Coordinates of C-alpha atoms in Angstrom, one line a residue:
M7 CA 0.0 0.0 0.0
K8 CA 2.8 2.4 0.9
T9 CA 4.6 1.5 -2.4
L10 CA 1.4 2.3 -4.4
F11 CA 1.1 5.6 -2.5
C12 CA 4.7 6.6 -3.3
L13 CA 4.3 5.7 -7.0
T14 CA 1.1 7.8 -7.2
I15 CA 2.9 10.8 -5.8
L16 CA 5.8 10.2 -8.2
L17 CA 3.4 9.9 -11.2
C18 CA 1.5 13.1 -10.2
T19 CA 4.8 15.0 -9.8
A20 CA 5.9 13.9 -13.3
T21 CA 2.7 14.7 -15.1
S22 CA 1.2 17.8 -13.4
E23 CA 2.4 21.3 -13.0
I24 CA 3.6 22.4 -9.5
Y25 CA 4.0 26.1 -9.0
D26 CA 6.6 26.6 -6.2
I27 CA 5.0 29.9 -5.2
V28 CA 2.4 32.4 -6.2
V29 CA 2.8 35.9 -4.9
S30 CA 0.7 39.0 -5.8
G31 CA -0.8 37.0 -8.6
V32 CA 2.5 36.2 -10.2
F33 CA 3.7 32.6 -10.9
E34 CA 6.1 30.9 -13.2
S35 CA 5.3 28.2 -15.7
N36 CA 6.3 24.6 -15.5
N37 CA 9.6 23.1 -16.8
T38 CA 8.6 23.7 -20.5
T39 CA 10.3 26.5 -22.3
Y40 CA 8.6 28.9 -24.8
N41 CA 9.5 31.7 -27.2
Y42 CA 7.9 35.1 -26.6
T43 CA 4.7 34.4 -28.6
Q44 CA 4.3 30.9 -27.0
S45 CA 4.8 32.3 -23.5
R46 CA 1.8 34.6 -24.0
E47 CA -0.3 31.8 -25.3
Y48 CA 0.7 29.6 -22.4
C49 CA -0.4 32.2 -19.8
V50 CA -3.8 32.6 -21.6
S51 CA -4.2 28.8 -21.3
Q52 CA -3.8 29.2 -17.5
N53 CA -6.5 31.8 -17.3
A54 CA -3.8 34.5 -16.9
T55 CA -1.8 37.0 -18.9
L56 CA 1.9 37.4 -19.4
A57 CA 3.1 39.4 -16.4
T58 CA 4.6 42.8 -16.8
L59 CA 8.0 43.7 -15.5
Q60 CA 6.3 45.9 -12.9
Q61 CA 4.1 43.1 -11.7
V62 CA 7.0 40.7 -11.3
T63 CA 9.0 43.4 -9.5
R64 CA 6.2 44.0 -7.1
A65 CA 5.9 40.3 -6.4
Q66 CA 9.7 40.0 -5.9
N67 CA 9.5 42.8 -3.3
T68 CA 7.1 40.5 -1.5
S69 CA 9.4 37.4 -1.3
F70 CA 8.7 36.0 -4.8
Q71 CA 11.7 34.3 -6.4
T72 CA 12.4 31.5 -8.9
C73 CA 15.5 29.8 -10.2
R74 CA 14.5 29.9 -13.9
F75 CA 14.6 32.8 -16.4
G76 CA 11.2 33.7 -17.8
W77 CA 9.5 36.0 -20.3
V78 CA 7.6 39.1 -19.3
E79 CA 5.3 41.4 -21.4
E80 CA 8.1 43.9 -22.2
Q81 CA 9.8 41.1 -24.3
Q82 CA 12.5 40.7 -21.7
I83 CA 13.8 37.5 -20.1
I84 CA 14.3 38.0 -16.4
L85 CA 15.0 36.2 -13.2
A86 CA 13.5 37.2 -9.8
R87 CA 15.7 36.5 -6.8
T88 CA 15.3 37.6 -3.1
T89 CA 18.0 35.4 -1.6
V90 CA 21.6 34.7 -2.7
N91 CA 22.2 31.4 -4.5
K92 CA 25.2 30.6 -6.6
S93 CA 23.3 28.3 -8.9
C94 CA 20.4 30.8 -9.2
G95 CA 21.4 34.2 -10.6
S96 CA 25.1 33.8 -9.7
D97 CA 24.7 35.1 -6.2
H98 CA 22.7 38.2 -7.4
T99 CA 19.4 39.4 -6.1
G100 CA 16.6 41.5 -7.5
I101 CA 15.4 41.5 -11.1
I102 CA 18.2 40.0 -13.2
K103 CA 18.0 40.5 -17.0
Q104 CA 19.3 37.8 -19.2
A105 CA 22.1 38.8 -21.6
P106 CA 22.3 39.6 -24.5
C107 CA 19.6 42.2 -24.1
G108 CA 19.4 44.7 -26.9
Y109 CA 17.1 46.2 -29.5
Y110 CA 15.8 44.3 -32.5
I111 CA 12.9 46.3 -33.9
A112 CA 11.2 49.7 -33.4
P113 CA 8.2 51.3 -35.0
T114 CA 10.0 54.5 -36.0
A115 CA 13.5 56.2 -36.3
Y116 CA 14.8 59.6 -35.4
C117 CA 16.7 61.4 -38.2
Y118 CA 18.9 64.4 -38.0
K119 CA 19.0 67.1 -40.7
F120 CA 22.4 68.8 -41.0
K121 CA 22.4 72.6 -41.4
V122 CA 18.7 73.2 -41.7
V123 CA 17.4 76.7 -40.7
R124 CA 13.7 77.6 -40.8
G125 CA 13.1 74.5 -42.9
V126 CA 15.6 75.5 -45.6
F127 CA 18.6 73.3 -46.5
H128 CA 21.0 73.0 -49.3
V129 CA 21.4 69.8 -51.4
D130 CA 24.5 69.2 -53.5
S131 CA 24.5 67.7 -56.9
P132 CA 24.9 63.9 -56.7
S133 CA 28.0 63.6 -58.8
V134 CA 29.5 66.7 -60.5
K135 CA 29.3 70.1 -58.8
Y136 CA 26.4 72.3 -60.0
S137 CA 25.1 69.6 -62.4
L138 CA 21.3 69.7 -61.6
T139 CA 18.9 71.2 -64.1
F140 CA 15.9 73.0 -62.7
A141 CA 13.7 70.0 -63.4
E142 CA 16.2 67.6 -61.7
A143 CA 16.5 70.0 -58.8
N144 CA 12.7 69.9 -58.3
S145 CA 12.6 66.1 -58.3
T146 CA 15.6 65.9 -56.0
C147 CA 13.7 67.9 -53.3
A148 CA 10.6 65.7 -53.9
R149 CA 12.6 62.5 -53.1
L150 CA 13.6 64.1 -49.8
N151 CA 10.0 64.7 -48.8
A152 CA 10.5 68.4 -49.5
T153 CA 9.7 71.1 -51.9
M154 CA 12.0 73.6 -53.7
A155 CA 12.5 76.6 -51.5
T156 CA 11.2 80.0 -52.6
E157 CA 13.4 83.1 -52.6
N158 CA 11.4 84.4 -49.6
Q159 CA 11.9 81.2 -47.6
L160 CA 15.6 81.5 -48.4
R161 CA 15.8 85.1 -47.2
I162 CA 13.9 84.1 -43.9
A163 CA 16.4 81.4 -43.3
H164 CA 19.3 83.8 -44.1
G165 CA 17.9 86.2 -41.5
A166 CA 18.0 83.3 -39.0
G167 CA 21.7 82.6 -39.7
F168 CA 21.6 80.3 -42.7
E169 CA 24.6 80.6 -45.1
T170 CA 26.4 78.3 -47.5
C171 CA 29.3 78.6 -49.8
R172 CA 27.4 77.0 -52.7
A173 CA 24.6 78.3 -54.8
G174 CA 21.3 76.6 -55.7
W175 CA 18.0 76.7 -57.5
V176 CA 15.0 78.2 -55.9
A177 CA 11.4 77.9 -57.0
E178 CA 11.5 81.1 -59.0
Q179 CA 14.0 79.4 -61.3
K180 CA 16.8 81.5 -60.0
V181 CA 20.2 80.4 -58.8
L182 CA 20.9 82.1 -55.5
I183 CA 23.5 82.0 -52.7
S184 CA 23.2 83.0 -49.0
R185 CA 26.1 84.6 -47.3
I186 CA 26.5 86.2 -43.9
K187 CA 30.3 86.5 -43.5
A188 CA 32.3 88.0 -46.3
T189 CA 34.7 85.4 -47.7
K190 CA 36.6 86.0 -50.9
S191 CA 36.3 82.4 -51.9
C192 CA 32.6 82.4 -51.4
A193 CA 30.5 84.7 -53.7
N194 CA 33.6 87.0 -54.2
G195 CA 33.2 88.2 -50.6
T196 CA 29.7 89.5 -51.0
T197 CA 27.0 89.0 -48.2
G198 CA 23.2 88.6 -48.2
V199 CA 21.1 86.6 -50.6
Q200 CA 22.7 87.2 -53.9
E201 CA 21.9 85.9 -57.4
Y202 CA 24.6 83.6 -58.6
P203 CA 25.6 83.3 -62.3
E204 CA 24.2 80.1 -63.8
T205 CA 26.7 77.4 -65.1
N206 CA 25.1 76.1 -68.3
N207 CA 21.7 76.3 -66.7
T208 CA 22.6 73.8 -63.9
S209 CA 23.3 74.2 -60.2
D210 CA 22.6 72.7 -56.8
V211 CA 19.2 73.2 -55.1
F212 CA 17.7 74.7 -52.0
C213 CA 14.9 72.6 -50.5
F214 CA 12.3 73.3 -47.9
R215 CA 10.5 71.2 -45.2
S216 CA 7.8 72.9 -43.1
D217 CA 8.2 70.3 -40.3
L218 CA 11.8 71.4 -39.8
Y219 CA 11.0 75.1 -39.4
F220 CA 11.8 75.0 -35.7
T221 CA 13.9 71.8 -35.4
D222 CA 16.5 69.7 -37.0
V223 CA 15.3 66.2 -36.0
Y224 CA 12.3 64.4 -37.3
V225 CA 10.6 61.0 -37.2
V226 CA 10.5 58.5 -40.1
Y227 CA 8.4 55.4 -40.4
P228 CA 9.1 52.0 -41.9
P229 CA 8.8 51.7 -45.7
F230 CA 6.4 49.6 -47.7
G231 CA 3.7 49.6 -45.0
N232 CA 5.7 47.7 -42.4
S233 CA 4.9 48.3 -38.8
T234 CA 8.5 48.0 -37.5
M235 CA 12.1 48.2 -38.7
T236 CA 15.5 47.1 -37.6
Y237 CA 18.4 49.4 -36.8
S238 CA 20.0 48.9 -40.2
E239 CA 16.6 49.7 -41.9
A240 CA 16.3 52.8 -39.8
M241 CA 19.8 54.0 -40.9
Q242 CA 18.8 53.4 -44.5
Q243 CA 15.6 55.3 -44.1
C244 CA 17.4 58.4 -42.8
L245 CA 20.2 58.0 -45.4
S246 CA 17.6 57.9 -48.2
L247 CA 16.5 61.4 -47.1
G248 CA 20.0 62.7 -47.1
D249 CA 20.3 62.5 -43.4
S250 CA 21.6 60.4 -40.6
L251 CA 20.2 58.8 -37.4
A252 CA 20.0 61.4 -34.6
S253 CA 22.1 60.8 -31.5
K254 CA 20.6 61.1 -28.1
E255 CA 22.5 64.3 -27.6
Q256 CA 21.1 65.8 -30.8
L257 CA 17.6 64.8 -29.7
R258 CA 18.1 66.5 -26.3
R259 CA 19.3 69.7 -28.0
A260 CA 16.4 69.8 -30.5
P261 CA 14.9 73.3 -30.4
T262 CA 11.4 72.0 -30.1
P263 CA 10.5 68.6 -28.5
I264 CA 9.0 65.8 -30.5
F265 CA 5.6 64.3 -29.6
D266 CA 5.7 62.1 -26.5
G267 CA 5.4 58.3 -26.6
I268 CA 6.9 57.6 -30.0
P269 CA 9.7 55.0 -29.6
G270 CA 12.3 55.1 -32.3
W271 CA 15.8 54.2 -33.2
S272 CA 18.7 56.6 -32.3
K273 CA 22.2 56.7 -33.7
D274 CA 23.5 55.2 -30.4
N275 CA 21.7 51.9 -31.3
D276 CA 19.1 52.6 -28.6
V277 CA 15.4 52.9 -28.8
V278 CA 14.3 56.2 -27.3
Q279 CA 11.2 58.2 -26.8
F280 CA 10.1 61.5 -25.3
S281 CA 8.1 61.6 -22.1
S282 CA 6.8 65.0 -20.8
G283 CA 9.5 66.6 -23.0
N284 CA 12.3 64.5 -21.6
L285 CA 14.2 61.9 -23.6
T286 CA 14.0 58.4 -22.1
V287 CA 15.7 55.2 -23.2
T288 CA 13.3 52.3 -23.8
P289 CA 14.3 49.2 -21.9
C290 CA 16.2 46.6 -24.0
V291 CA 14.5 43.5 -25.3
N292 CA 15.4 39.9 -26.0
E293 CA 15.3 38.1 -29.3
P294 CA 11.7 36.8 -29.5
S295 CA 12.8 33.4 -30.7
Q296 CA 14.7 32.7 -27.5
L297 CA 13.3 29.9 -25.3
A298 CA 12.6 30.5 -21.6
A299 CA 9.9 30.0 -19.0
A300 CA 7.0 32.4 -18.6
Y301 CA 5.9 34.7 -15.8
C302 CA 2.1 34.8 -15.7
F303 CA -0.2 37.0 -13.8
N304 CA -3.6 36.2 -12.4
P305 CA -5.1 38.8 -10.1
N306 CA -7.5 36.2 -8.6
I307 CA -4.7 34.2 -7.1
T308 CA -2.9 36.6 -4.8
Y309 CA -0.9 34.2 -2.6
F310 CA -0.5 30.5 -2.8
I311 CA 2.3 28.1 -1.7
P312 CA 1.2 24.4 -2.5
V313 CA 4.7 23.0 -1.7
S314 CA 7.3 24.3 0.7
T315 CA 10.7 23.9 -0.8
K316 CA 14.0 25.8 -1.0
D317 CA 14.9 24.6 -4.4
D318 CA 13.5 23.3 -7.7
K319 CA 14.4 19.6 -7.1
L320 CA 11.3 18.5 -5.3
W321 CA 10.6 15.7 -7.8
L322 CA 14.1 14.3 -7.2
K323 CA 13.5 14.3 -3.4
I324 CA 10.1 12.5 -3.8
T325 CA 11.6 10.0 -6.1
T326 CA 14.6 9.3 -3.8
G327 CA 12.2 9.0 -0.8
C328 CA 10.0 6.5 -2.6
I329 CA 12.9 4.3 -3.7
I330 CA 14.3 4.2 -0.2
A331 CA 10.8 3.3 1.2
C332 CA 10.4 0.5 -1.4
M333 CA 13.8 -0.9 -0.5
C334 CA 12.9 -1.0 3.2
I335 CA 9.6 -2.7 2.6
V336 CA 11.2 -5.3 0.4
F337 CA 13.9 -5.9 3.1
L338 CA 11.3 -6.4 5.8
V339 CA 9.2 -8.8 3.7
V340 CA 12.3 -10.9 2.8
A341 CA 13.5 -11.0 6.4
T342 CA 10.0 -12.0 7.8
T343 CA 9.8 -14.8 5.2
Y344 CA 13.2 -16.2 6.1
I345 CA 12.6 -16.1 9.9
T346 CA 9.2 -17.9 9.5
E347 CA 10.4 -20.7 7.2
N348 CA 13.7 -21.4 9.0
K349 CA 12.2 -21.4 12.5
C350 CA 14.9 -19.1 13.8
V351 CA 16.0 -20.3 17.3
C352 CA 16.2 -16.8 18.6
C353 CA 12.6 -16.2 17.8
A354 CA 11.0 -19.5 18.9
R355 CA 10.3 -19.2 22.7
R356 CA 10.5 -22.9 23.9
K357 CA 9.9 -23.4 27.6
K358 CA 12.2 -25.7 29.6
P359 CA 10.2 -28.5 31.2
A360 CA 10.1 -28.6 34.9
Q361 CA 11.7 -31.4 37.0
D362 CA 9.4 -34.4 37.7
S363 CA 9.8 -33.7 41.5
T364 CA 8.3 -30.3 41.1
L365 CA 5.6 -31.0 38.4
E366 CA 2.2 -30.8 39.9
K367 CA -1.1 -32.3 38.9
D368 CA -3.1 -30.8 36.0
Q369 CA 0.0 -28.9 34.7
G370 CA 1.2 -29.9 31.3
Y371 CA 2.6 -28.8 28.0
D372 CA -0.1 -30.0 25.7
T373 CA -0.3 -26.5 24.2
T374 CA 3.4 -26.5 23.1
K375 CA 4.2 -28.4 20.0
G376 CA 6.7 -31.2 20.6
L377 CA 6.2 -31.6 24.4
Y378 CA 4.3 -34.5 26.0
L379 CA 1.3 -34.4 28.3
P380 CA 2.2 -35.9 31.7
K381 CA 0.1 -38.8 33.1
W382 CA -1.2 -39.1 36.6
N383 CA -2.4 -42.3 38.5
K384 CA -5.3 -42.5 40.9
A385 CA -3.1 -41.9 43.8
G386 CA -1.9 -38.6 42.4
M387 CA 1.5 -39.9 41.6
Y388 CA 3.2 -38.7 38.4
I389 CA 4.1 -41.4 35.9
P390 CA 6.5 -40.3 33.1
K391 CA 5.6 -41.4 29.7
D392 CA 8.9 -43.0 28.9
D393 CA 9.8 -44.1 32.5
M394 CA 12.4 -46.8 32.5
F395 CA 10.8 -48.5 35.6
H396 CA 7.6 -50.5 35.7
Q397 CA 4.8 -49.5 37.9
I398 CA 5.1 -51.4 41.2
L399 CA 2.0 -53.4 41.9
S400 CA 0.4 -53.7 45.4
Y401 CA 2.1 -56.2 47.6
K402 CA -1.1 -58.1 48.0
N403 CA -1.0 -59.1 44.4
I404 CA 2.5 -60.4 44.6
G405 CA 2.6 -64.1 44.1
P406 CA 5.4 -66.6 45.0
V407 CA 8.5 -66.1 43.2
S408 CA 9.3 -68.9 40.9
R409 CA 12.8 -70.2 40.8
A410 CA 14.4 -71.1 37.6

């Protein structure tokens, strides 16, 4: 019966899920590992949701800990520890993030436009200096999500400090140059917005973007209708507009803040966003195809400890205990059988018969196997069963002795 009970426990341990601890609604999955998508599906199958980093942190602050890394909603693989254990978290405590943790996708990217003032910027000819016709200049601005700047827009930019040492087309089909400082090598030392002599009706071009009127950074979105893009795709998007990814420092120095809550790539290979006008770095993420356990959250199960254990080897302890118990039971059965069949001397309690002189009437050993029942005569005298003497007859019955 005991053996059957142990085997039942062992079978249940091997086929059912045992949560070591549930704190503040947070628990970790069984020994199966999942990728990020599968971990969310698993928690739904347990009438729960994939726990957020904040939920696991709150549970960890209330004694929740595990010894296995698991997914959370923020696409991070973490480990919650409250006590030091070399085999669990390498003696670290708190919320431990699994490495490598980086950035793989983002919905947008932040680009930086070099030398743009009041939305006006200069675009060089792609190959030979001053080689764009007016039509080519117009299409060049269009490819950069811009329009050809007007003479007035160029003069406004000049008033705000915009100058170049190269001329360019404007919308009025003029070739102009904007100078603030007199330099002999630039426009022969003249200043202001000056008309520049055409070179075979070709030149560079001045473009205009209204969204860059007060800033030099802007947001770009993935091409071809995609919802996200990688870091390399973000770099290519900015490059296609003649710009580069903006660094965190350039974003902080932006004259006007960008809308809050738009995560995007930065030049530093980080995903950043603005929050209340302040630039914040979005937490890193793990590759979604990685395998790990899952941290689930169910608000209806606030605190539950079905098994009290200090480690994750409960099944091994139960198995070892059952094996030892079975061995003890087998040993006892074998020992009992041996003693019974071989009539062990030490276990058979045979009584030593009393001396004839002390044996009294009506006392015997008929209940003990192998001992005889004493006989008694009418006179109350004891007659041994195997006595070597004959019973002496009464002297009255003694006849004459015959002689041989």
